[in-house]
Amino acid sequence: FKSSFVKVAIDALFLLSEKQNSNLYQNLLKSHKSFYSGLQILDDLCDVENDFRNKQTNIAISFLKNFIKKNDL
């Protein structure tokens, strides 16, 4: 929902602007999408870290353990 709220704000500012620059508007939307994607990746990495610390089942941790074992690392 946070991401949608930001998109609404960007749309509103574009529509209310006296100088509607569609190129700038599109670039701002792309920038927001990249920022949101980065935050999502960071959140996923934090989840893996928490699962590892709490010894919870996690497919990424299982894959890494198997990889280490198979490659004698």
PDB file of N, CA and C in Angstrom, residues 5-29:
ATOM      1  N   PHE A   5       0.581   4.492  -2.570  1.00  0.00           N
ATOM      2  CA  PHE A   5       0.381   5.852  -2.073  1.00  0.00           C
ATOM      3  C   PHE A   5       1.387   6.813  -2.708  1.00  0.00           C
ATOM      4  N   VAL A   6       2.626   6.370  -2.824  1.00  0.00           N
ATOM      5  CA  VAL A   6       3.654   7.220  -3.429  1.00  0.00           C
ATOM      6  C   VAL A   6       3.333   7.451  -4.901  1.00  0.00           C
ATOM      7  N   LYS A   7       2.861   6.409  -5.608  1.00  0.00           N
ATOM      8  CA  LYS A   7       2.496   6.584  -7.020  1.00  0.00           C
ATOM      9  C   LYS A   7       1.358   7.592  -7.169  1.00  0.00           C
ATOM     10  N   VAL A   8       0.390   7.546  -6.270  1.00  0.00           N
ATOM     11  CA  VAL A   8      -0.712   8.512  -6.310  1.00  0.00           C
ATOM     12  C   VAL A   8      -0.175   9.925  -6.101  1.00  0.00           C
ATOM     13  N   ALA A   9       0.747  10.087  -5.179  1.00  0.00           N
ATOM     14  CA  ALA A   9       1.336  11.407  -4.930  1.00  0.00           C
ATOM     15  C   ALA A   9       2.087  11.905  -6.166  1.00  0.00           C
ATOM     16  N   ILE A  10       2.843  11.018  -6.806  1.00  0.00           N
ATOM     17  CA  ILE A  10       3.586  11.408  -8.017  1.00  0.00           C
ATOM     18  C   ILE A  10       2.600  11.808  -9.116  1.00  0.00           C
ATOM     19  N   ASP A  11       1.555  11.016  -9.290  1.00  0.00           N
ATOM     20  CA  ASP A  11       0.537  11.339 -10.301  1.00  0.00           C
ATOM     21  C   ASP A  11      -0.119  12.683 -10.007  1.00  0.00           C
ATOM     22  N   ALA A  12      -0.486  12.900  -8.757  1.00  0.00           N
ATOM     23  CA  ALA A  12      -1.159  14.141  -8.381  1.00  0.00           C
ATOM     24  C   ALA A  12      -0.261  15.351  -8.632  1.00  0.00           C
ATOM     25  N   LEU A  13       1.005  15.240  -8.241  1.00  0.00           N
ATOM     26  CA  LEU A  13       1.920  16.361  -8.460  1.00  0.00           C
ATOM     27  C   LEU A  13       2.109  16.644  -9.948  1.00  0.00           C
ATOM     28  N   PHE A  14       2.156  15.586 -10.741  1.00  0.00           N
ATOM     29  CA  PHE A  14       2.296  15.772 -12.187  1.00  0.00           C
ATOM     30  C   PHE A  14       1.066  16.485 -12.754  1.00  0.00           C
ATOM     31  N   LEU A  15      -0.119  16.010 -12.350  1.00  0.00           N
ATOM     32  CA  LEU A  15      -1.353  16.600 -12.875  1.00  0.00           C
ATOM     33  C   LEU A  15      -1.548  18.047 -12.414  1.00  0.00           C
ATOM     34  N   LEU A  16      -1.090  18.363 -11.221  1.00  0.00           N
ATOM     35  CA  LEU A  16      -1.255  19.713 -10.693  1.00  0.00           C
ATOM     36  C   LEU A  16      -0.158  20.686 -11.141  1.00  0.00           C
ATOM     37  N   SER A  17       0.886  20.149 -11.732  1.00  0.00           N
ATOM     38  CA  SER A  17       2.006  20.991 -12.148  1.00  0.00           C
ATOM     39  C   SER A  17       1.634  21.855 -13.348  1.00  0.00           C
ATOM     40  N   GLU A  18       2.140  23.063 -13.338  1.00  0.00           N
ATOM     41  CA  GLU A  18       1.921  23.948 -14.483  1.00  0.00           C
ATOM     42  C   GLU A  18       2.775  23.522 -15.670  1.00  0.00           C
ATOM     43  N   LYS A  19       3.931  22.943 -15.393  1.00  0.00           N
ATOM     44  CA  LYS A  19       4.831  22.474 -16.450  1.00  0.00           C
ATOM     45  C   LYS A  19       4.875  20.946 -16.402  1.00  0.00           C
ATOM     46  N   GLN A  20       3.967  20.314 -17.099  1.00  0.00           N
ATOM     47  CA  GLN A  20       3.899  18.856 -17.092  1.00  0.00           C
ATOM     48  C   GLN A  20       4.961  18.286 -18.031  1.00  0.00           C
ATOM     49  N   ASN A  21       6.029  17.796 -17.431  1.00  0.00           N
ATOM     50  CA  ASN A  21       7.126  17.201 -18.182  1.00  0.00           C
ATOM     51  C   ASN A  21       6.968  15.684 -18.111  1.00  0.00           C
ATOM     52  N   SER A  22       6.444  15.083 -19.173  1.00  0.00           N
ATOM     53  CA  SER A  22       6.155  13.645 -19.133  1.00  0.00           C
ATOM     54  C   SER A  22       7.428  12.804 -19.041  1.00  0.00           C
ATOM     55  N   ASN A  23       8.533  13.287 -19.591  1.00  0.00           N
ATOM     56  CA  ASN A  23       9.798  12.558 -19.501  1.00  0.00           C
ATOM     57  C   ASN A  23      10.271  12.497 -18.048  1.00  0.00           C
ATOM     58  N   LEU A  24      10.223  13.617 -17.364  1.00  0.00           N
ATOM     59  CA  LEU A  24      10.586  13.676 -15.961  1.00  0.00           C
ATOM     60  C   LEU A  24       9.650  12.799 -15.122  1.00  0.00           C
ATOM     61  N   TYR A  25       8.356  12.861 -15.433  1.00  0.00           N
ATOM     62  CA  TYR A  25       7.352  12.053 -14.736  1.00  0.00           C
ATOM     63  C   TYR A  25       7.662  10.557 -14.877  1.00  0.00           C
ATOM     64  N   GLN A  26       7.941  10.104 -16.096  1.00  0.00           N
ATOM     65  CA  GLN A  26       8.251   8.684 -16.334  1.00  0.00           C
ATOM     66  C   GLN A  26       9.530   8.269 -15.612  1.00  0.00           C
ATOM     67  N   ASN A  27      10.532   9.141 -15.634  1.00  0.00           N
ATOM     68  CA  ASN A  27      11.787   8.837 -14.939  1.00  0.00           C
ATOM     69  C   ASN A  27      11.587   8.752 -13.425  1.00  0.00           C
ATOM     70  N   LEU A  28      10.731   9.614 -12.898  1.00  0.00           N
ATOM     71  CA  LEU A  28      10.438   9.576 -11.465  1.00  0.00           C
ATOM     72  C   LEU A  28       9.727   8.274 -11.093  1.00  0.00           C
ATOM     73  N   LEU A  29       8.789   7.826 -11.934  1.00  0.00           N
ATOM     74  CA  LEU A  29       8.109   6.548 -11.686  1.00  0.00           C
ATOM     75  C   LEU A  29       9.099   5.382 -11.736  1.00  0.00           C
TER      76      LEU A  29
END
